[in-house]
CSV table of C-alpha atoms and ligand atoms in Angstrom, one decimal:
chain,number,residue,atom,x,y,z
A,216,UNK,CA,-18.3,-0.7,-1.4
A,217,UNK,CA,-15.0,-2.1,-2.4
A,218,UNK,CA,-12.2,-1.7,-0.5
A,219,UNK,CA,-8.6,-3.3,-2.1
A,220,UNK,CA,-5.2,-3.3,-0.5
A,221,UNK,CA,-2.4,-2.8,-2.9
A,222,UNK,CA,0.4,-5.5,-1.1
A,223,UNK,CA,4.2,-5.9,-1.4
A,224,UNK,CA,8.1,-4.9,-0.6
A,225,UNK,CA,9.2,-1.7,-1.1
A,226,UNK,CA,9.6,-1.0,-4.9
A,227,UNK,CA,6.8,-3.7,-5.4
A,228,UNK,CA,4.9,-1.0,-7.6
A,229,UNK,CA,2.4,-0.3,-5.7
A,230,UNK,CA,2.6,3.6,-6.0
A,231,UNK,CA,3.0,2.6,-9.9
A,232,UNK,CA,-0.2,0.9,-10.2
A,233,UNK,CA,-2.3,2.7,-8.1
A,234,UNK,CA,-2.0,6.1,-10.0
A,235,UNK,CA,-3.9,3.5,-13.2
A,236,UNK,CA,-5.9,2.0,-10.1
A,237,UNK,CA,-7.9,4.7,-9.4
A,238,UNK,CA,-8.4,6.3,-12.6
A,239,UNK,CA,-10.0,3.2,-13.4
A,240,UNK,CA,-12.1,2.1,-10.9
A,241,UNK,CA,-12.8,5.9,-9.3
A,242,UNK,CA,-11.2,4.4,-6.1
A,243,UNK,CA,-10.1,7.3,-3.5
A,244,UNK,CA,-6.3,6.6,-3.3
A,245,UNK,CA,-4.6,6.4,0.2
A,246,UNK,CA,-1.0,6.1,0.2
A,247,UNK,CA,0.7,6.2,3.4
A,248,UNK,CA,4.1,6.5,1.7
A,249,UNK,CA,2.5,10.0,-0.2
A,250,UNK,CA,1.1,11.3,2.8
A,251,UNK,CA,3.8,10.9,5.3
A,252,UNK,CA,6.1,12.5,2.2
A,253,UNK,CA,3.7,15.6,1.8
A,254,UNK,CA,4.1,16.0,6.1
A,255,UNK,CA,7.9,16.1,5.5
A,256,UNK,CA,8.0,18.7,2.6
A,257,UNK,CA,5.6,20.7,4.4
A,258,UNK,CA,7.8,20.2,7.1
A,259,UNK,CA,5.2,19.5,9.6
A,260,UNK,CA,6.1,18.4,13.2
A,261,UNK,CA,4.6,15.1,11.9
A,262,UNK,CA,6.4,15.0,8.9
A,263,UNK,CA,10.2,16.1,10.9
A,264,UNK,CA,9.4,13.0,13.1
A,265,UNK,CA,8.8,10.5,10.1
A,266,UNK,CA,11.5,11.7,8.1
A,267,UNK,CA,14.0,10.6,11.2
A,268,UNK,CA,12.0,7.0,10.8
A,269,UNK,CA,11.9,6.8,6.9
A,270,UNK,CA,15.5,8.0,6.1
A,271,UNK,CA,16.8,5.0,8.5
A,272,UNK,CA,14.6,2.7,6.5
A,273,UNK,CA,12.2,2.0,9.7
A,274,UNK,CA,9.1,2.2,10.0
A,275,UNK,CA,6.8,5.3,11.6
A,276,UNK,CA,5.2,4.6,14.3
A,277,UNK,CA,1.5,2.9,14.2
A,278,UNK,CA,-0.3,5.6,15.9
A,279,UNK,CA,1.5,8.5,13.5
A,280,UNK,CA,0.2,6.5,11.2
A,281,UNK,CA,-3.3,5.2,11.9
A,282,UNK,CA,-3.9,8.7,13.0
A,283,UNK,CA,-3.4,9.8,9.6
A,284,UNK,CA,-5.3,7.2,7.9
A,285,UNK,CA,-8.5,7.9,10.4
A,286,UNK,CA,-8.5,11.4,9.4
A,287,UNK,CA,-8.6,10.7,5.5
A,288,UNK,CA,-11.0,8.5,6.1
A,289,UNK,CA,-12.9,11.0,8.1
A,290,UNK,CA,-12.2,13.3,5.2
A,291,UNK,CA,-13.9,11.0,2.6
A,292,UNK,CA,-16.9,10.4,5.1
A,293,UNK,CA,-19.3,9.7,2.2
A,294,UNK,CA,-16.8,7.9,-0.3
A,295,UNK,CA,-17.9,4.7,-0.6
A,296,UNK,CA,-14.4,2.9,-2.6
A,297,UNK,CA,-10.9,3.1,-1.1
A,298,UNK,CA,-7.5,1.7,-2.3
A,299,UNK,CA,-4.8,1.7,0.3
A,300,UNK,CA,-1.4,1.3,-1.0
A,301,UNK,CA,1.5,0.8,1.8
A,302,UNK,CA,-1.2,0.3,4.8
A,303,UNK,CA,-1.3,-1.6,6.9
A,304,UNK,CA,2.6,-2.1,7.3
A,305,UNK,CA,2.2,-3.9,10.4
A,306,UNK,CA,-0.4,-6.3,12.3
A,307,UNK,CA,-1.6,-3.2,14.9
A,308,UNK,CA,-2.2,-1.2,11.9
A,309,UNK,CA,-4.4,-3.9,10.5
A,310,UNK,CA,-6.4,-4.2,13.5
A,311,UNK,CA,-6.8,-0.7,13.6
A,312,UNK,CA,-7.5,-1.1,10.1
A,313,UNK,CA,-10.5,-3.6,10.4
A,314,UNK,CA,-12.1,-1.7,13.4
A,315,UNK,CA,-11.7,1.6,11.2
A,316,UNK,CA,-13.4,0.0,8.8
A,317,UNK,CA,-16.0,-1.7,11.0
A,318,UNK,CA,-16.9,1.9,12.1
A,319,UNK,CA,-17.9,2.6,8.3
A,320,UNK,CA,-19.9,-0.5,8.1
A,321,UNK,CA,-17.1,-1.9,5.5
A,322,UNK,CA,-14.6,-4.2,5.3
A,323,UNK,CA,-11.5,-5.4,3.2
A,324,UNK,CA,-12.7,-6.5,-0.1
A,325,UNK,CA,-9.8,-7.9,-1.7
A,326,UNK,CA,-5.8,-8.1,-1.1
A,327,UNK,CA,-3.7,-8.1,-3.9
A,328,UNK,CA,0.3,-8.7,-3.5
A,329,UNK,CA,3.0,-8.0,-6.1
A,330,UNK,CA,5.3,-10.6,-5.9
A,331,UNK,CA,8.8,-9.0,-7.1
A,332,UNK,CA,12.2,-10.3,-7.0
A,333,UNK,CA,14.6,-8.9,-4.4
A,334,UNK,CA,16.7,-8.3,-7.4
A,335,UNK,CA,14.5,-6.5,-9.4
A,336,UNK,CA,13.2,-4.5,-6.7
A,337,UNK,CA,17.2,-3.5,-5.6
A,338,UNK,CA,17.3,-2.0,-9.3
A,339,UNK,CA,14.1,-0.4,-9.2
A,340,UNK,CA,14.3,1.3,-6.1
A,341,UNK,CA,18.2,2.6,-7.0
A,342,UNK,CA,17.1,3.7,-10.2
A,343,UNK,CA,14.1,6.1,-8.5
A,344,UNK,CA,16.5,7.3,-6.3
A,345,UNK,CA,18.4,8.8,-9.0
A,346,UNK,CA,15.4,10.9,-9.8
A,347,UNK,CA,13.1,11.2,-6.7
A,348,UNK,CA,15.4,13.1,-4.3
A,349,UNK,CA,14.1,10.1,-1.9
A,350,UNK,CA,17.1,9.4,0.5
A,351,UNK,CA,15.3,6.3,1.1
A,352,UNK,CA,16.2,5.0,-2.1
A,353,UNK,CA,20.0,6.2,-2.8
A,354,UNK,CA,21.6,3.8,-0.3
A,355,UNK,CA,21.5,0.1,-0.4
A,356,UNK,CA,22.0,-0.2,3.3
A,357,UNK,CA,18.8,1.4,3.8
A,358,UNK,CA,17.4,-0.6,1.0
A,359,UNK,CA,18.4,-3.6,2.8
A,360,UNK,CA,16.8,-2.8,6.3
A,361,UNK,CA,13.4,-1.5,4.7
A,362,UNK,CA,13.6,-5.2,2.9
A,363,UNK,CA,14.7,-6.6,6.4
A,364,UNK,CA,11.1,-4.4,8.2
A,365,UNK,CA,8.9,-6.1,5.5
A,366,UNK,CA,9.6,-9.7,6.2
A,367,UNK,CA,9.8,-9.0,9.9
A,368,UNK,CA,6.7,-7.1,10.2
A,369,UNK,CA,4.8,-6.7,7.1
A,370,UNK,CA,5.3,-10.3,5.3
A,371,UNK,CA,3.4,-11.9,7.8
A,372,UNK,CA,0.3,-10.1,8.0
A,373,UNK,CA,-0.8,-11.3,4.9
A,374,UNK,CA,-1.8,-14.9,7.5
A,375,UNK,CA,-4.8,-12.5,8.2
A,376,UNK,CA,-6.4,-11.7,5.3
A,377,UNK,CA,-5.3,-15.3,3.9
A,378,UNK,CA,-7.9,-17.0,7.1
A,379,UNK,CA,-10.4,-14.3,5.5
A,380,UNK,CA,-9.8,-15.3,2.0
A,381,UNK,CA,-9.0,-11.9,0.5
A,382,UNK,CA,-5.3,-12.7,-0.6
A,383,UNK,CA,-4.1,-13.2,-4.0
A,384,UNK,CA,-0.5,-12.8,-5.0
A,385,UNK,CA,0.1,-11.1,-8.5
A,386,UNK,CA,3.1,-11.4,-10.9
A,387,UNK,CA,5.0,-7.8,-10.2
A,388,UNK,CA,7.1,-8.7,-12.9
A,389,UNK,CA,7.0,-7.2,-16.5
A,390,UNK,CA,5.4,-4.5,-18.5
A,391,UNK,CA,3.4,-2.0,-16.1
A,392,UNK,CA,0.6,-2.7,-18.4
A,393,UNK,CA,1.1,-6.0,-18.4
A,394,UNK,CA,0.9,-6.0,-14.3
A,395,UNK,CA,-2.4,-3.7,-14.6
A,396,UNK,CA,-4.0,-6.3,-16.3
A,397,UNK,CA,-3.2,-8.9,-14.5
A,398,UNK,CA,-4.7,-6.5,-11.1
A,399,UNK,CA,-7.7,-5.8,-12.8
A,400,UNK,CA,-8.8,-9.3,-14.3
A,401,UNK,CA,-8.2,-10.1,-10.1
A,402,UNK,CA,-10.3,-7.2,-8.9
A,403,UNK,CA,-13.1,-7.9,-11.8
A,404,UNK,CA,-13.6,-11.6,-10.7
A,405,UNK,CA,-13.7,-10.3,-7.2
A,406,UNK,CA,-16.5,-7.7,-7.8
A,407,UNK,CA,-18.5,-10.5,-9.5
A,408,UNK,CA,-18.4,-12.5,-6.2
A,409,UNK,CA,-19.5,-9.6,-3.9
A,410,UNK,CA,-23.2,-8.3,-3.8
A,411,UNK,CA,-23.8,-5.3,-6.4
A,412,UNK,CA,-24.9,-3.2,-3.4
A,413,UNK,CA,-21.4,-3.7,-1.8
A,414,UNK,CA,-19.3,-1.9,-3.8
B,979,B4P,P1,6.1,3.9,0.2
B,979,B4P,O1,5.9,5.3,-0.3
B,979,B4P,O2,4.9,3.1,0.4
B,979,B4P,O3,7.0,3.3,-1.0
B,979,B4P,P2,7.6,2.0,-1.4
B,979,B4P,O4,7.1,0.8,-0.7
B,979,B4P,O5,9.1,2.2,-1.3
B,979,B4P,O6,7.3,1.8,-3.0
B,979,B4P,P3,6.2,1.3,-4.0
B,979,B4P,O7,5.9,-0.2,-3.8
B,979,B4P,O8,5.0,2.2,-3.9
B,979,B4P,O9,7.0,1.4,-5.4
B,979,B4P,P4,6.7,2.3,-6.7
B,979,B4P,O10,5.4,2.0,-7.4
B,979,B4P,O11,7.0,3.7,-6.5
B,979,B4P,O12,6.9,3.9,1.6
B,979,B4P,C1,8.0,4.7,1.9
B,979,B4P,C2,8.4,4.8,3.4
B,979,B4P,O13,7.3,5.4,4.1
B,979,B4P,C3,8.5,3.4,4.1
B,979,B4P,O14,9.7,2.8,3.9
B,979,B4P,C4,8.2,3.8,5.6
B,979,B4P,O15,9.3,4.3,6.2
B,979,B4P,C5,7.1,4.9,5.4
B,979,B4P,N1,5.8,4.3,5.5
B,979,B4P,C6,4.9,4.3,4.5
B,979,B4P,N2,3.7,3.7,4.9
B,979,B4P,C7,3.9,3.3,6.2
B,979,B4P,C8,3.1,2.6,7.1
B,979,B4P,N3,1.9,2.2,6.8
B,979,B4P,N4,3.6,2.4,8.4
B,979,B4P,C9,4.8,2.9,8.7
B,979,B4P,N5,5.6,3.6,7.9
B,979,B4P,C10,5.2,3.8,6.6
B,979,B4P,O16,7.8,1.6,-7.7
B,979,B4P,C11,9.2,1.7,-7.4
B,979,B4P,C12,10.0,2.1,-8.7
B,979,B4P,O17,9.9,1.0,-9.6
B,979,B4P,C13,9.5,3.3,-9.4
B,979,B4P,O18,10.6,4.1,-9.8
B,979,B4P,C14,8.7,2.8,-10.6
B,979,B4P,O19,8.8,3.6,-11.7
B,979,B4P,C15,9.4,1.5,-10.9
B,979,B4P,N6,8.5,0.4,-11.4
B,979,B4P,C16,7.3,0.2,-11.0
B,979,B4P,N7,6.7,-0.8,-11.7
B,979,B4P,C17,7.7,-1.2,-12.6
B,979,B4P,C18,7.8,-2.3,-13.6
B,979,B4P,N8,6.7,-3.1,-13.9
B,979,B4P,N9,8.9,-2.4,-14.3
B,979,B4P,C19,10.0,-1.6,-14.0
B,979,B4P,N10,10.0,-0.6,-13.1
B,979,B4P,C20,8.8,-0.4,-12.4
């Protein structure tokens, strides 16, 4: 099994390099930015709560979002290779993480963070929001405290996977193809490292 987190600030490119992620390495995709984003157009009850959270810039809250994550896991019962991109957000969600994953006999293979600029990332984010219709990403305030949650909250649960020796920062900056490859020369020396019947 091989399980990779996809790690970094808002407008990072995670969503970006997934979508070539799991094409390539037939990983089952879970993105908790998508998900919550399908609640709200559906306009679930779920998805009318996190809207209120997301449009501020905050976070939803863990057990919203666990919740969701259990059930896709549950979903995938006998999928063997997952790519989370967005979770965990925050250290309860990577407990819950860990112990979901414990339950499955699995763990975190490998953590990969794209290391962006604040700059660059400003730009980005303010150039999808021209397009996307996300209100998330038309106003720089909001911008600003979704930068503010990741340092606070996200940022520092990377200590974890660092004491497990999963981490690995990748340049987020350049062509998308040129960040793909660095992502899959990291997740290739990875799989060499980890038992065949692991992943
Ligand atoms: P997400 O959907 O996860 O989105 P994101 O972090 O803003 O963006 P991402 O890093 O995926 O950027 P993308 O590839 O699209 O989260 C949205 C919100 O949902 C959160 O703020 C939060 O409220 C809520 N939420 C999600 N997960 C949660 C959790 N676990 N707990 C609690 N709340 C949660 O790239 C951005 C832009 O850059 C795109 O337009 C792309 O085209 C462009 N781009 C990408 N790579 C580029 C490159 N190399 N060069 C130039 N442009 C590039």
């Amino acid at each position: 099994m091989f399980n990779l987190i996809l790690f970094g600030p808002p407008g990072s490119g995670k969503g970006t390099q997934s979508e070539k992620l799991v094409e390539k390495y037939q990983l089952i995709h879970l993105s908790t930015g998508n998900l919550l984003r399908e609640e709200i157009s559906n306009r679930t009850p779920l998805g009318v709560e996190a809207k209120s959270f997301m449009d501020k810039g905050q976070l939803v809250p863990d057990e919203v979002v666990v919740g969701i994550i259990d059930s896709c896991l549950e979903h995938h019962k006998d999928a063997a290779d997952f790519l989370f991109d967005g979770f965990p957000r925050t250290a309860a969600q990577a407990d819950a993480l860990d112990k979901l994953l414990n339950l499955k006999k699995t763990e975190i293979s490998l953590v990969l963070a794209l290391d962006v600029t604040e700059e660059e990332l400003i730009k980005r984010l303010l150039n999808r929001g021209k397009t996307s219709g996300r209100s998330d990403d038309t106003n720089e305030t909001v911008i600003h405290q979704r930068f503010a949650v990741y340092k606070n909250e996200t940022a520092p649960i990377a200590e974890h996977y660092k004491k497990l020796r999963r981490f690995q920062t990748v340049k987020g900056e350049g062509t998308i193809d040129e960040i793909f490859n660095l992502i899959c020369q990291a997740i290739d020396k990875r799989m060499k490292t980890l038992p065949s019947d692991l992943w």
